[in-house]
XYZ file of C-alpha atoms in Angstrom:
463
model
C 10.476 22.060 -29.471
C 10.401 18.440 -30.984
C 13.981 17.669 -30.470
C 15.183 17.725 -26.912
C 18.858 18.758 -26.251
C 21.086 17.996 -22.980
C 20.366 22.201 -21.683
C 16.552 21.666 -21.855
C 17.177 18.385 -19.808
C 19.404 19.951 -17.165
C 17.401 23.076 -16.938
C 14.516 21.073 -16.283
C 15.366 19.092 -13.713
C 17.618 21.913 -11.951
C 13.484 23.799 -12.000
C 11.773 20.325 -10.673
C 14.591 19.980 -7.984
C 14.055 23.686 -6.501
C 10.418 22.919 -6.520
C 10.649 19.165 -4.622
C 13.276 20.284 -2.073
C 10.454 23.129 -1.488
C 7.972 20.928 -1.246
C 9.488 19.002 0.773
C 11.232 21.788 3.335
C 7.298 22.761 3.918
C 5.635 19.639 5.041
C 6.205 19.752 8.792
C 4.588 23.076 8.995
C 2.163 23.719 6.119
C -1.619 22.635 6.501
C -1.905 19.319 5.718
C -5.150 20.190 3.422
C -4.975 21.495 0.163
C -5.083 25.219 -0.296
C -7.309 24.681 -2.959
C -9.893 21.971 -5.060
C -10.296 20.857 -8.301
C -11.768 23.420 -9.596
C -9.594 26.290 -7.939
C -6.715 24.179 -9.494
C -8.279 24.236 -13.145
C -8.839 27.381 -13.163
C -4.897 27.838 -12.782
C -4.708 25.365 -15.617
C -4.931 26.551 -19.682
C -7.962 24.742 -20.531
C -6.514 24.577 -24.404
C -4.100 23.084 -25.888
C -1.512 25.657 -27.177
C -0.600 25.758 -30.921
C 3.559 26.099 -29.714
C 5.086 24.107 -27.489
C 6.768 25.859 -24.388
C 10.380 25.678 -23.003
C 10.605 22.650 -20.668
C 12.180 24.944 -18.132
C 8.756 26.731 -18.190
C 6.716 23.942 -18.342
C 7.783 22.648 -15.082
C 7.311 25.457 -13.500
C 4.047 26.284 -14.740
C 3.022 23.064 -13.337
C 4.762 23.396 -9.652
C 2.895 27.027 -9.485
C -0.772 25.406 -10.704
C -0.383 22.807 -8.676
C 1.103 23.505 -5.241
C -1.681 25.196 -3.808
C -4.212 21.521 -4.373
C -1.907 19.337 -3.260
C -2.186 17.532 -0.022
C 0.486 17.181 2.264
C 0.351 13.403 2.093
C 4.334 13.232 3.806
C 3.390 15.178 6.696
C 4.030 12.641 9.627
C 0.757 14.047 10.677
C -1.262 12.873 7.735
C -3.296 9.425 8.643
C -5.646 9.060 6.121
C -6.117 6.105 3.546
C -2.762 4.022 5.310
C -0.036 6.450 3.363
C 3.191 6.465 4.087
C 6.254 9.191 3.100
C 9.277 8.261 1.440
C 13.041 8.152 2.655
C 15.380 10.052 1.334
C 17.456 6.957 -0.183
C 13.562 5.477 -1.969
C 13.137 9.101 -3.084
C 16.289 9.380 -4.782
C 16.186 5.983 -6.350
C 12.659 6.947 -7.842
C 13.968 9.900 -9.707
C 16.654 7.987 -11.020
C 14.403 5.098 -12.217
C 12.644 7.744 -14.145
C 16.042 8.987 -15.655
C 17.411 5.656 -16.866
C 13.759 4.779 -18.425
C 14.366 0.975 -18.229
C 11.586 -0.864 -19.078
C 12.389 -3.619 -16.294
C 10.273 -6.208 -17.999
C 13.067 -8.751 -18.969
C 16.259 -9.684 -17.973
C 18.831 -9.603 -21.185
C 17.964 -5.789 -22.251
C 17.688 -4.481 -18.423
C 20.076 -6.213 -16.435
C 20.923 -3.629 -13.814
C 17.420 -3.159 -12.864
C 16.309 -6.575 -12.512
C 19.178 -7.348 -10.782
C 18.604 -4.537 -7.962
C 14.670 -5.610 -8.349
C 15.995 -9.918 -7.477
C 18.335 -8.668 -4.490
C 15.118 -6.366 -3.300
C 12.515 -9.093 -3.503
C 15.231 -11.403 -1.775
C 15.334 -9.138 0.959
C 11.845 -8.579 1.412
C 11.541 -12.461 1.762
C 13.909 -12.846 4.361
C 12.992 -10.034 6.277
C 9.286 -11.137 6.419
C 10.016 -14.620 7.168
C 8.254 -16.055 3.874
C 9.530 -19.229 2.136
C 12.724 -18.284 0.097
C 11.733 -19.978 -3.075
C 8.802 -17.805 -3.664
C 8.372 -15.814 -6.747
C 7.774 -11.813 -6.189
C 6.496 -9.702 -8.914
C 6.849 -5.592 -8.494
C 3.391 -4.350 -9.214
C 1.587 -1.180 -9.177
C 0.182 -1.166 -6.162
C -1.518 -3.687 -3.427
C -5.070 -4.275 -5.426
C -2.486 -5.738 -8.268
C -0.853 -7.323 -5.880
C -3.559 -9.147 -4.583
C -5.042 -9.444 -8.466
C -1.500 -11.346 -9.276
C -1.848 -13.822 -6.416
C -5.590 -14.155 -7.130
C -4.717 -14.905 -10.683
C -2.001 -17.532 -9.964
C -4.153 -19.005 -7.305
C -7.524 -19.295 -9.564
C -5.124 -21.295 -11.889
C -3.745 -23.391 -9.528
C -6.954 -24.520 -7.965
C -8.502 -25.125 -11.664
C -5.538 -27.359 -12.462
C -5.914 -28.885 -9.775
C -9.197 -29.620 -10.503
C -8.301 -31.531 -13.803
C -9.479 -28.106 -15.455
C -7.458 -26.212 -17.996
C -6.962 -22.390 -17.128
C -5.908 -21.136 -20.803
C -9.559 -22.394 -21.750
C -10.653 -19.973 -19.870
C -12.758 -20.022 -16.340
C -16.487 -20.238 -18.526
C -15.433 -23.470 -19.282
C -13.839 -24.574 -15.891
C -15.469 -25.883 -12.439
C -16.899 -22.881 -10.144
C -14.431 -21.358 -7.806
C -15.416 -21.428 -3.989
C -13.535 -17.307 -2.677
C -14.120 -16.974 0.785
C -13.006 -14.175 3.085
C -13.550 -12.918 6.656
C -16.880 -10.501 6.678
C -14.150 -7.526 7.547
C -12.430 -8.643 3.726
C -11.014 -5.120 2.434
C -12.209 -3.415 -0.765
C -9.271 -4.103 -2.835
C -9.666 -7.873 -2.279
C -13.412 -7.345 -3.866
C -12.010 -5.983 -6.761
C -9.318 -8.412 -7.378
C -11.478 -11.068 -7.342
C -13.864 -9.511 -9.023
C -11.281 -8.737 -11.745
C -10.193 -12.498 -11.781
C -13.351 -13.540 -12.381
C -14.011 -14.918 -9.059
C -17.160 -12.683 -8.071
C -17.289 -11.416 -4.527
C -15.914 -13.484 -1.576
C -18.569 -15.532 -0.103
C -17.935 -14.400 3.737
C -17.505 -16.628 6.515
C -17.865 -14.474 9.690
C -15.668 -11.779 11.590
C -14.982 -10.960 15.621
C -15.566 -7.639 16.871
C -12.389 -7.017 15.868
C -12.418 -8.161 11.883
C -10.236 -11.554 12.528
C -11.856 -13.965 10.327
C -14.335 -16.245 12.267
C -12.626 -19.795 11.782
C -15.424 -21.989 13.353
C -17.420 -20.285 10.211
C -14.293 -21.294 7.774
C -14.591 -24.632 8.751
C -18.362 -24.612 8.413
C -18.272 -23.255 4.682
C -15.548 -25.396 3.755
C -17.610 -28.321 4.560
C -20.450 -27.439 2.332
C -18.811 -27.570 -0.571
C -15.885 -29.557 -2.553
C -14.268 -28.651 -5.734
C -11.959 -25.661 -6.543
C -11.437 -23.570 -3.347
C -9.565 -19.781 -2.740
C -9.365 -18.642 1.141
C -8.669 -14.954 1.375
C -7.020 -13.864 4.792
C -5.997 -10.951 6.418
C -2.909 -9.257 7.574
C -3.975 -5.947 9.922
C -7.773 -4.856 9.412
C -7.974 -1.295 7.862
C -10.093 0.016 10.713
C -9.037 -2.186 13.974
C -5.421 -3.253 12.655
C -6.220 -6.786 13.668
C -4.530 -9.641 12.175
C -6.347 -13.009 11.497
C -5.745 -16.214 13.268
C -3.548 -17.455 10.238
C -2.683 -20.651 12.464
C -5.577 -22.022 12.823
C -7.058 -20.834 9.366
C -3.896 -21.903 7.232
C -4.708 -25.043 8.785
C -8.210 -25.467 8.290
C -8.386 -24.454 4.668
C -5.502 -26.461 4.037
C -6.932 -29.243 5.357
C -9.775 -28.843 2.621
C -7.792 -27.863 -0.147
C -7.998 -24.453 -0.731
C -4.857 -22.333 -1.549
C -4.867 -19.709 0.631
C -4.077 -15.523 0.250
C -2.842 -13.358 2.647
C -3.811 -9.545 2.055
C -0.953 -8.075 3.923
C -1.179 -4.505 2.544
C 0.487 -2.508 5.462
C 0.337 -5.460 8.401
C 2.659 -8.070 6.443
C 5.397 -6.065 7.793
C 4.912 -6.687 11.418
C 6.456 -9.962 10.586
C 9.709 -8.062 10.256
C 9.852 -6.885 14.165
C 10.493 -9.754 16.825
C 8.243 -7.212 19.109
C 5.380 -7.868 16.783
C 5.926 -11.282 15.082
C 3.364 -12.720 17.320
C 0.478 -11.307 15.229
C 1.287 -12.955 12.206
C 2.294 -16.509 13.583
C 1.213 -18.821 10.962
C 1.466 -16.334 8.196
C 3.952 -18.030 6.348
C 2.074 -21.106 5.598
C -0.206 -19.528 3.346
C 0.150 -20.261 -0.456
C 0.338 -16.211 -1.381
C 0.978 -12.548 0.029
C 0.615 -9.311 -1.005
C 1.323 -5.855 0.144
C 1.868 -2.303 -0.387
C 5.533 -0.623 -0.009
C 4.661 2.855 -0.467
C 2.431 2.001 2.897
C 4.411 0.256 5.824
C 7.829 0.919 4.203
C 7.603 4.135 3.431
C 8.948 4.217 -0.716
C 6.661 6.632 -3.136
C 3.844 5.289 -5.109
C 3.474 2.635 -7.889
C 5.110 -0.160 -5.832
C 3.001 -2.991 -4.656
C 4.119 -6.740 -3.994
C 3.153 -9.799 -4.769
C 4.276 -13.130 -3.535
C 3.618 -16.425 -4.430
C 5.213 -19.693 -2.725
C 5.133 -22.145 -5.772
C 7.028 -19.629 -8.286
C 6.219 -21.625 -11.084
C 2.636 -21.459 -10.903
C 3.015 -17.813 -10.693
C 4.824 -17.462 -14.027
C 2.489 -20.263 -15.658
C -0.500 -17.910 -14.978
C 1.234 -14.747 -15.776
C 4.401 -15.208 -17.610
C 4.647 -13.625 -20.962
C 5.734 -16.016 -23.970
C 6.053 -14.061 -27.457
C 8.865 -14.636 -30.339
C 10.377 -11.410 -30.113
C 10.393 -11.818 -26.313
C 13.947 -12.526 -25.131
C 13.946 -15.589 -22.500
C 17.184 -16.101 -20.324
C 17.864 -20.014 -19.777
C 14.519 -21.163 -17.596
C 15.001 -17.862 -15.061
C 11.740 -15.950 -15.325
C 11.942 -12.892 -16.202
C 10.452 -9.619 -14.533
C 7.324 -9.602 -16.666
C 6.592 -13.438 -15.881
C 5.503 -12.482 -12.572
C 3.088 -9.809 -13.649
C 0.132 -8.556 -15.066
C 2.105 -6.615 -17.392
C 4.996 -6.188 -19.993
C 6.037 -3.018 -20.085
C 6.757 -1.446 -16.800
C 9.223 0.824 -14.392
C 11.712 -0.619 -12.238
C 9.714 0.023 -9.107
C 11.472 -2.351 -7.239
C 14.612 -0.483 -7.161
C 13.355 2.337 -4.795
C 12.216 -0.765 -2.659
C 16.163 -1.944 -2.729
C 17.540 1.654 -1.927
C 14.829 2.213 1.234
C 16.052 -1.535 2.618
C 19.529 -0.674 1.713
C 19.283 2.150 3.791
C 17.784 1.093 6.853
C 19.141 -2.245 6.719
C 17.241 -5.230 9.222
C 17.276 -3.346 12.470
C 16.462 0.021 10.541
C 12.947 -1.861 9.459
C 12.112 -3.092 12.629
C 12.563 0.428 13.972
C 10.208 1.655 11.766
C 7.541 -1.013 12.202
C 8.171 -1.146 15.784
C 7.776 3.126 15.829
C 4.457 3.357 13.735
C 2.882 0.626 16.178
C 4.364 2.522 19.157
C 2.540 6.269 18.106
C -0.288 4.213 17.016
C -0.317 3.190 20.957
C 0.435 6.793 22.113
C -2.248 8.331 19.840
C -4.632 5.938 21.421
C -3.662 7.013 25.212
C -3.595 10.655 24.358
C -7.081 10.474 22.760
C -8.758 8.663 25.703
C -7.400 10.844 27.973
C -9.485 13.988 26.204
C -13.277 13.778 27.655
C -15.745 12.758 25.601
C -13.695 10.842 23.215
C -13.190 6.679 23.162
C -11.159 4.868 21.201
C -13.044 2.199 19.493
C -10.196 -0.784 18.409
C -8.121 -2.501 20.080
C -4.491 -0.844 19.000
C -2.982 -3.851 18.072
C -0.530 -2.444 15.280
C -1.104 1.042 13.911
C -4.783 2.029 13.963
C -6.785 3.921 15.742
C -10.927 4.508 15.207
C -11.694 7.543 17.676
C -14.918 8.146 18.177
C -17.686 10.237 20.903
C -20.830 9.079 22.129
C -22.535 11.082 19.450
C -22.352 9.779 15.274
C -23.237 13.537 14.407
C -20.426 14.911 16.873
C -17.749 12.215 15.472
C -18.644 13.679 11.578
C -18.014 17.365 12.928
C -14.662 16.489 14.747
C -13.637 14.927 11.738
C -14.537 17.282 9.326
C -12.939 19.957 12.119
C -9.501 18.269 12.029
C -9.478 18.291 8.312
C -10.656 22.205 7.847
C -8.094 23.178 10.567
C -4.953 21.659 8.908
C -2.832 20.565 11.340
C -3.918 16.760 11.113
C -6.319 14.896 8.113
C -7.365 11.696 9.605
C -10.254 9.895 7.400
C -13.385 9.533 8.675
C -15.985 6.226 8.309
C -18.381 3.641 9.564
C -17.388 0.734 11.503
C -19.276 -2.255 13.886
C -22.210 0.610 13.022
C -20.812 3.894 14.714
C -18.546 6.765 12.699
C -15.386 7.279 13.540
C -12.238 9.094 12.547
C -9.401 6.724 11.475
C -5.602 7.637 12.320
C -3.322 5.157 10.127
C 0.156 5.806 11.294
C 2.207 4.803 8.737
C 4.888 7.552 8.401
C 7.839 7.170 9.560
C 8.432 10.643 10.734
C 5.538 10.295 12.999
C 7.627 10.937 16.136
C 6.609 12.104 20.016
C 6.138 16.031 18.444
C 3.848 14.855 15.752
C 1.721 12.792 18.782
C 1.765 15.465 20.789
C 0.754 18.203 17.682
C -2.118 15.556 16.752
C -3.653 15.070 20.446
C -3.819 18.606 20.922
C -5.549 19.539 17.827
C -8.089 16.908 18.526
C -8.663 18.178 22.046
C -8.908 22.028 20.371
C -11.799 20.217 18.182
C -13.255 18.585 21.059
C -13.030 22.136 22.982
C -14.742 23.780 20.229
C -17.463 21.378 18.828
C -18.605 21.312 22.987
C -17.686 17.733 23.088
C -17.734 16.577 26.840
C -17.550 13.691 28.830
């Protein structure tokens, strides 16, 4: 078994493609829970390693059998938790193959077919979303290294600015002011925290999460010296967008370099319906977001953005002698936090390829729109509210009861039909629905609504 030959290849794959179109034939119908846990799934599992190796053919399909019964049925168009979306055929397809070829898109000269595909994709994306066409974009894993790539390029910035010198490190550099809206998502914590910023120093949030910009202004003029704003595009529980307007402007005004967390609400810059909540957005500094989220490509495929692309590739650009360097073009790796990689910007080219502009804004425009009817069916069961207002593709459903909320949840997610997350916001718990499938049509609204009104029916939730 330690020499692979061309039958063991096609045999397989032929083995993993009868068990993916299977999977994949399933998910409009199967529970969206897992059959079984982690523990059910181990014990499916040989817990030692074999002496022999096995025939690939087998291999596979030992996996597929161990594992089908714990997955989830993440691709279901009625699956909201987390903000997950599917994948399109054409971003499928394009993954397998970027397994296949096995470039390691880090540079230019040995990869040139993948970076290429990854350049037109990241041109696209800046087009599409309206940010400034000079920007650098880096292909990352997902949107905490997205937001850990601007962070990085920004914290370097802001120290140069300062007359400080970032390759001395930040122990030896003025403190860093990272402020955020009180509603600042989790992965924005850690990517500062990672930088070496610390937690965001919050400023204030509406009911809503939009950053409180009186309360910007305010901290700003506390303090001088190296500054970091962190805003937000769509709030993971309301979907609210910040006023990036008025808060581009203020920060700017003081100095700071400002990052936009766009994870799954950048893209509502892409639909002229929706382009309205982001005014302002492109006047930031820095974006990041998440494609397997909004756009609908499979995991390991985050984005990060930075207007001045040479500060990008001064904080994160790789510079070795055996490194190859193309004329003063940076290469893949320069705006990354890594060197060896996939080309996960190619399954980002084939999903854009295949929708083309008015495809995307039919998405965007059709997650915000069964966001909208999810919300009307919901209120019109008794004894449920809707907590947000549905501004993009959110919705916090809750009753007048925190215990009752926790059983509905819990309800939806034994029954199968629907797995919406549940959690705490402005104090009450409620059960999130992040529409961000694109397969979430009028049947899968109308399948959701009346599985929550079957919960409400049989927890005795009134109005």
């Amino acid at each position: 078994m330690d020499g692979a030959t061309k039958e063991q290849y096609r045999e397989a794959l032929e083995v993993a493609h009868r068990h993916a179109l299977s999977w994949l034939d399933s998910l409009p119908d199967r529970p969206i829970r897992p059959a079984l846990d982690v523990d059910g799934v181990l014990a499916r599992l040989e817990p030692r390693l074999p002496e022999e190796g096995t025939e690939p053919r087998d291999v596979v399909e030992e996996l597929a059998a161990a594992s089908e019964p714990g997955l989830m049925a993440m691709g279901s168009p009625r699956f909201y938790g987390f903000v997950i979306g599917g994948a399109y055929p054409a971003a499928l397809a394009a993954d397998w193959l970027v397994a296949a070829w096995d470039q390691n898109t880090g540079s230019r000269q040995p990869t040139p077919a993948t970076a290429a595909v990854e350049e037109v994709a990241g041109g696209w994306l800046l087009d599409l979303l309206g940010l400034p066409a000079e920007s650098g974009v880096g292909f990352v894993t997902g949107g905490t290294t997205a937001n850990l790539a601007c962070l990085v390029a920004a914290r370097d910035a802001v120290l140069r600015r300062a007359g400080a010198d970032p390759a001395a490190g930040i122990a030896q550099a003025p403190a860093i002011r990272f402020l955020a809206g009180d509603a600042v998502h989790t992965s924005m914590q850690l990517a500062g925290r990672i930088a070496g910023l610390g937690l965001p120093r919050t400023v204030g949030a509406d009911d809503q999460g939009r950053i409180d910009v009186a309360g910007l202004e305010r901290e700003l003029a506390e303090g001088t010296g190296p500054t970091i704003v962190a805003l937000q595009a769509g709030d993971v529980h309301s979907g609210a967008f910040d006023d990036f307007t008025s808060a581009v402007a203020v920060a700017h005004r003081a100095g700071a370099w400002v990052h936009v967390d766009g994870a799954f609400g950048l893209w509502a810059a892409a639909s002229p319906r929706l382009r309205h909540l982001v005014a302002g957005l492109a006047d930031a500094d820095s974006w990041a977001t998440d494609a397997h989220k909004t756009l609908n490509v499979p995991y390991d495929c985050g984005v990060a953005i930075v207007r001045d692309e040479a500060a990008m590739t001064a904080s994160l650009g790789a510079h070795a002698a055996y490194l190859p360097a193309v004329a003063s073009i940076p290469d893949p790796y320069d705006r990354v936090p890594e060197l060896s990689r996939r080309a996960r910007g190619v399954p980002v080219w084939a999903a854009l390829r295949s929708l083309g502009r008015q495809g995307v804004v039919r998405l965007v425009d059709g997650l915000a729109d069964a966001a909208t009817d999810l919300a009307a069916g919901f209120r019109a069961v008794p004894g449920l509210e809707v907590l947000n207002d549905v501004a993009f593709t959110q919705v916090c459903l809750a009753t007048g009861d925190d215990a009752a909320t926790a059983a509905l949840g819990e309800w939806l997610r034994d029954e199968g039909t629907v797995w919406a997350s549940s959690s705490t916001w402005r104090g009450r718990t409620v059960v999130r629905f992040a529409v961000s499938n694109h397969g979430t049509d009028a049947e899968a609204v109308r399948r959701t609504v009346d599985a929550v009104a079957r919960g409400a029916a049989a927890l005795g939730i009134t109005g």
